[in-house]
Amino acid sequence: MLAGCGSLPFTAERTPETTTHTAILDEVAAAAAISAYRVQHGLSPVIVDPALVKAAAFQAGNNARHGQLSHEVGGSFTSRMAAAGLARSWAAENLSAGSESFEQVLARWKASPEHNRNMLLPQIRRIGVARVDAPGTRYKRFWALVMAGA
């Protein structure tokens, strides 16, 4: 199991190595879980932002198609955030691979100092989260959480 920190929707895609598909994920429940965690630390809750969900799906999909965990595989984080309209906003990204459920990946992010720091940035107000399954890869499931300011 790996975790990493640091605008197109995805559908099933066949590549020589694997088939990937974006899974149905309850973004509102994910935002509620992250909000509850932030509130426990004296911070504001977050809301789901559809543009950030697209940005998260973009990076989770890139990682799934390549079967690796990288903030750079879909372009630099800075360039991807600029493409999502976040060039002048606080933004952060958490990645993970291998976790079966959102609860598992959230626990991993909380336990990782860098990921935890991202989730507890005081400036963060909006999030997008995505999961892309790639059964033919080592990790089988790739996650991305993109967070941004107001």
PDB file of C-alpha atoms in Angstrom:
ATOM      1  CA  MET A   1       0.000   0.000   0.000  1.00  0.00           C
ATOM      2  CA  LEU A   2       1.361   3.385  -0.977  1.00  0.00           C
ATOM      3  CA  ALA A   3       0.485   6.950  -0.260  1.00  0.00           C
ATOM      4  CA  GLY A   4       1.758  10.079  -1.929  1.00  0.00           C
ATOM      5  CA  CYS A   5       1.321  13.768  -1.197  1.00  0.00           C
ATOM      6  CA  GLY A   6       2.184  16.732  -2.956  1.00  0.00           C
ATOM      7  CA  SER A   7     -10.283  18.257 -15.775  1.00  0.00           C
ATOM      8  CA  LEU A   8     -11.356  15.462 -17.658  1.00  0.00           C
ATOM      9  CA  PRO A   9     -13.896  12.852 -16.599  1.00  0.00           C
ATOM     10  CA  PHE A  10     -12.809   9.240 -16.924  1.00  0.00           C
ATOM     11  CA  THR A  11     -14.606   6.260 -18.358  1.00  0.00           C
ATOM     12  CA  ALA A  12     -13.453   2.710 -18.890  1.00  0.00           C
ATOM     13  CA  GLU A  13     -10.315   2.690 -20.996  1.00  0.00           C
ATOM     14  CA  ARG A  14      -8.439  -0.279 -22.402  1.00  0.00           C
ATOM     15  CA  THR A  15      -4.647  -0.094 -22.518  1.00  0.00           C
ATOM     16  CA  PRO A  16      -2.152  -2.876 -23.138  1.00  0.00           C
ATOM     17  CA  GLU A  17      -1.547  -3.316 -19.412  1.00  0.00           C
ATOM     18  CA  THR A  18      -4.876  -2.737 -17.746  1.00  0.00           C
ATOM     19  CA  THR A  19      -8.463  -1.620 -17.821  1.00  0.00           C
ATOM     20  CA  THR A  20      -9.351   1.311 -15.581  1.00  0.00           C
ATOM     21  CA  HIS A  21     -12.651   2.738 -14.491  1.00  0.00           C
ATOM     22  CA  THR A  22     -13.695   5.528 -12.209  1.00  0.00           C
ATOM     23  CA  ALA A  23     -15.698   4.122  -9.331  1.00  0.00           C
ATOM     24  CA  ILE A  24     -18.825   5.618  -7.857  1.00  0.00           C
ATOM     25  CA  LEU A  25     -17.743   7.397  -4.724  1.00  0.00           C
ATOM     26  CA  ASP A  26     -19.896   9.272  -2.248  1.00  0.00           C
ATOM     27  CA  GLU A  27     -18.044  12.588  -2.307  1.00  0.00           C
ATOM     28  CA  VAL A  28     -20.490  14.146   0.149  1.00  0.00           C
ATOM     29  CA  ALA A  29     -19.773  11.414   2.721  1.00  0.00           C
ATOM     30  CA  ALA A  30     -16.030  11.847   2.105  1.00  0.00           C
ATOM     31  CA  ALA A  31     -16.323  15.609   2.633  1.00  0.00           C
ATOM     32  CA  ALA A  32     -18.325  15.007   5.815  1.00  0.00           C
ATOM     33  CA  ALA A  33     -15.611  12.691   7.174  1.00  0.00           C
ATOM     34  CA  ILE A  34     -12.839  15.161   6.327  1.00  0.00           C
ATOM     35  CA  SER A  35     -14.936  18.027   7.734  1.00  0.00           C
ATOM     36  CA  ALA A  36     -15.492  16.196  11.017  1.00  0.00           C
ATOM     37  CA  TYR A  37     -11.744  15.589  11.287  1.00  0.00           C
ATOM     38  CA  ARG A  38     -10.970  19.246  10.559  1.00  0.00           C
ATOM     39  CA  VAL A  39     -13.575  20.484  13.059  1.00  0.00           C
ATOM     40  CA  GLN A  40     -11.966  18.251  15.747  1.00  0.00           C
ATOM     41  CA  HIS A  41      -8.816  20.280  15.106  1.00  0.00           C
ATOM     42  CA  GLY A  42     -10.574  23.656  15.307  1.00  0.00           C
ATOM     43  CA  LEU A  43     -10.753  24.176  11.538  1.00  0.00           C
ATOM     44  CA  SER A  44     -13.582  24.926   9.145  1.00  0.00           C
ATOM     45  CA  PRO A  45     -15.466  22.147   7.355  1.00  0.00           C
ATOM     46  CA  VAL A  46     -15.059  21.558   3.609  1.00  0.00           C
ATOM     47  CA  ILE A  47     -17.496  21.229   0.733  1.00  0.00           C
ATOM     48  CA  VAL A  48     -17.329  19.187  -2.470  1.00  0.00           C
ATOM     49  CA  ASP A  49     -16.309  21.165  -5.536  1.00  0.00           C
ATOM     50  CA  PRO A  50     -17.125  19.494  -8.893  1.00  0.00           C
ATOM     51  CA  ALA A  51     -14.037  21.022 -10.555  1.00  0.00           C
ATOM     52  CA  LEU A  52     -11.851  19.514  -7.839  1.00  0.00           C
ATOM     53  CA  VAL A  53     -13.590  16.134  -8.246  1.00  0.00           C
ATOM     54  CA  LYS A  54     -12.611  16.290 -11.946  1.00  0.00           C
ATOM     55  CA  ALA A  55      -9.032  17.209 -11.023  1.00  0.00           C
ATOM     56  CA  ALA A  56      -8.885  14.302  -8.542  1.00  0.00           C
ATOM     57  CA  ALA A  57     -10.349  11.877 -11.108  1.00  0.00           C
ATOM     58  CA  PHE A  58      -7.806  13.081 -13.662  1.00  0.00           C
ATOM     59  CA  GLN A  59      -4.848  12.277 -11.406  1.00  0.00           C
ATOM     60  CA  ALA A  60      -6.254   9.045  -9.972  1.00  0.00           C
ATOM     61  CA  GLY A  61      -6.917   7.913 -13.545  1.00  0.00           C
ATOM     62  CA  ASN A  62      -3.422   8.775 -14.709  1.00  0.00           C
ATOM     63  CA  ASN A  63      -1.928   6.851 -11.809  1.00  0.00           C
ATOM     64  CA  ALA A  64      -4.202   3.873 -12.440  1.00  0.00           C
ATOM     65  CA  ARG A  65      -3.403   3.740 -16.157  1.00  0.00           C
ATOM     66  CA  HIS A  66       0.319   3.833 -15.426  1.00  0.00           C
ATOM     67  CA  GLY A  67       0.036   1.458 -12.456  1.00  0.00           C
ATOM     68  CA  GLN A  68       2.106   3.792 -10.295  1.00  0.00           C
ATOM     69  CA  LEU A  69       1.675   6.492  -7.705  1.00  0.00           C
ATOM     70  CA  SER A  70       3.033   9.856  -8.825  1.00  0.00           C
ATOM     71  CA  HIS A  71       2.116  13.521  -8.572  1.00  0.00           C
ATOM     72  CA  GLU A  72       3.848  14.099 -11.918  1.00  0.00           C
ATOM     73  CA  VAL A  73       2.401  11.398 -14.201  1.00  0.00           C
ATOM     74  CA  GLY A  74      -0.452  13.666 -15.396  1.00  0.00           C
ATOM     75  CA  GLY A  75       1.691  16.791 -15.496  1.00  0.00           C
ATOM     76  CA  SER A  76       3.066  18.815 -12.634  1.00  0.00           C
ATOM     77  CA  PHE A  77       0.740  19.579  -9.742  1.00  0.00           C
ATOM     78  CA  THR A  78       1.130  23.299 -10.490  1.00  0.00           C
ATOM     79  CA  SER A  79       0.154  22.893 -14.151  1.00  0.00           C
ATOM     80  CA  ARG A  80      -2.788  20.626 -13.319  1.00  0.00           C
ATOM     81  CA  MET A  81      -4.100  23.079 -10.717  1.00  0.00           C
ATOM     82  CA  ALA A  82      -3.696  25.980 -13.154  1.00  0.00           C
ATOM     83  CA  ALA A  83      -5.730  23.999 -15.716  1.00  0.00           C
ATOM     84  CA  ALA A  84      -8.418  23.530 -13.038  1.00  0.00           C
ATOM     85  CA  GLY A  85      -8.487  27.300 -12.442  1.00  0.00           C
ATOM     86  CA  LEU A  86      -6.611  27.166  -9.134  1.00  0.00           C
ATOM     87  CA  ALA A  87      -3.405  28.970 -10.076  1.00  0.00           C
ATOM     88  CA  ARG A  88      -3.912  31.643  -7.415  1.00  0.00           C
ATOM     89  CA  SER A  89      -5.449  29.549  -4.681  1.00  0.00           C
ATOM     90  CA  TRP A  90      -4.169  27.422  -1.826  1.00  0.00           C
ATOM     91  CA  ALA A  91      -4.127  23.867  -3.131  1.00  0.00           C
ATOM     92  CA  ALA A  92      -2.828  20.488  -2.026  1.00  0.00           C
ATOM     93  CA  GLU A  93      -3.124  16.899  -3.178  1.00  0.00           C
ATOM     94  CA  ASN A  94      -3.052  13.552  -1.400  1.00  0.00           C
ATOM     95  CA  LEU A  95      -2.635  10.340  -3.370  1.00  0.00           C
ATOM     96  CA  SER A  96      -2.838   6.743  -2.299  1.00  0.00           C
ATOM     97  CA  ALA A  97      -2.951   3.287  -3.828  1.00  0.00           C
ATOM     98  CA  GLY A  98      -4.191  -0.054  -2.580  1.00  0.00           C
ATOM     99  CA  SER A  99      -6.761   0.949   0.030  1.00  0.00           C
ATOM    100  CA  GLU A 100     -10.066  -0.860  -0.338  1.00  0.00           C
ATOM    101  CA  SER A 101     -12.333   1.833   1.130  1.00  0.00           C
ATOM    102  CA  PHE A 102     -12.397   5.567   1.704  1.00  0.00           C
ATOM    103  CA  GLU A 103     -12.264   4.915   5.452  1.00  0.00           C
ATOM    104  CA  GLN A 104      -8.985   3.009   4.983  1.00  0.00           C
ATOM    105  CA  VAL A 105      -7.403   5.660   2.794  1.00  0.00           C
ATOM    106  CA  LEU A 106      -8.508   8.440   5.172  1.00  0.00           C
ATOM    107  CA  ALA A 107      -6.903   6.572   8.088  1.00  0.00           C
ATOM    108  CA  ARG A 108      -3.661   6.283   6.099  1.00  0.00           C
ATOM    109  CA  TRP A 109      -3.695   9.977   5.253  1.00  0.00           C
ATOM    110  CA  LYS A 110      -4.285  10.866   8.911  1.00  0.00           C
ATOM    111  CA  ALA A 111      -1.337   8.656   9.944  1.00  0.00           C
ATOM    112  CA  SER A 112       1.035  10.224   7.397  1.00  0.00           C
ATOM    113  CA  PRO A 113       2.492  13.541   8.602  1.00  0.00           C
ATOM    114  CA  GLU A 114       2.566  15.158   5.127  1.00  0.00           C
ATOM    115  CA  HIS A 115      -0.914  13.995   4.113  1.00  0.00           C
ATOM    116  CA  ASN A 116      -2.328  14.932   7.485  1.00  0.00           C
ATOM    117  CA  ARG A 117      -0.779  18.400   7.237  1.00  0.00           C
ATOM    118  CA  ASN A 118      -2.489  18.860   3.837  1.00  0.00           C
ATOM    119  CA  MET A 119      -5.896  17.890   5.211  1.00  0.00           C
ATOM    120  CA  LEU A 120      -5.424  20.297   8.126  1.00  0.00           C
ATOM    121  CA  LEU A 121      -4.350  23.340   6.122  1.00  0.00           C
ATOM    122  CA  PRO A 122      -6.408  26.201   7.604  1.00  0.00           C
ATOM    123  CA  GLN A 123      -6.934  27.760   4.142  1.00  0.00           C
ATOM    124  CA  ILE A 124      -8.701  24.710   2.690  1.00  0.00           C
ATOM    125  CA  ARG A 125     -12.444  25.099   2.082  1.00  0.00           C
ATOM    126  CA  ARG A 126     -13.200  22.849  -0.927  1.00  0.00           C
ATOM    127  CA  ILE A 127     -12.272  19.295  -1.898  1.00  0.00           C
ATOM    128  CA  GLY A 128     -12.591  16.778  -4.668  1.00  0.00           C
ATOM    129  CA  VAL A 129     -11.969  13.087  -4.155  1.00  0.00           C
ATOM    130  CA  ALA A 130     -11.870  10.229  -6.653  1.00  0.00           C
ATOM    131  CA  ARG A 131     -11.124   6.525  -6.846  1.00  0.00           C
ATOM    132  CA  VAL A 132     -10.116   4.728 -10.014  1.00  0.00           C
ATOM    133  CA  ASP A 133      -9.910   0.949 -10.105  1.00  0.00           C
ATOM    134  CA  ALA A 134      -7.282  -0.796 -12.194  1.00  0.00           C
ATOM    135  CA  PRO A 135      -7.633  -4.532 -11.460  1.00  0.00           C
ATOM    136  CA  GLY A 136      -4.660  -5.496 -13.641  1.00  0.00           C
ATOM    137  CA  THR A 137      -2.186  -3.424 -11.619  1.00  0.00           C
ATOM    138  CA  ARG A 138      -0.262  -4.218  -8.453  1.00  0.00           C
ATOM    139  CA  TYR A 139      -2.343  -1.868  -6.262  1.00  0.00           C
ATOM    140  CA  LYS A 140      -5.715  -2.338  -7.992  1.00  0.00           C
ATOM    141  CA  ARG A 141      -7.226   0.888  -6.592  1.00  0.00           C
ATOM    142  CA  PHE A 142      -5.945   4.462  -6.833  1.00  0.00           C
ATOM    143  CA  TRP A 143      -7.170   7.442  -4.825  1.00  0.00           C
ATOM    144  CA  ALA A 144      -6.734  11.198  -5.157  1.00  0.00           C
ATOM    145  CA  LEU A 145      -7.846  14.023  -2.887  1.00  0.00           C
ATOM    146  CA  VAL A 146      -7.487  17.572  -4.201  1.00  0.00           C
ATOM    147  CA  MET A 147      -8.031  20.396  -1.717  1.00  0.00           C
ATOM    148  CA  ALA A 148      -8.235  24.142  -2.338  1.00  0.00           C
ATOM    149  CA  GLY A 149      -8.958  27.410  -0.597  1.00  0.00           C
ATOM    150  CA  ALA A 150     -12.089  29.522  -0.919  1.00  0.00           C
TER     151      ALA A 150
END
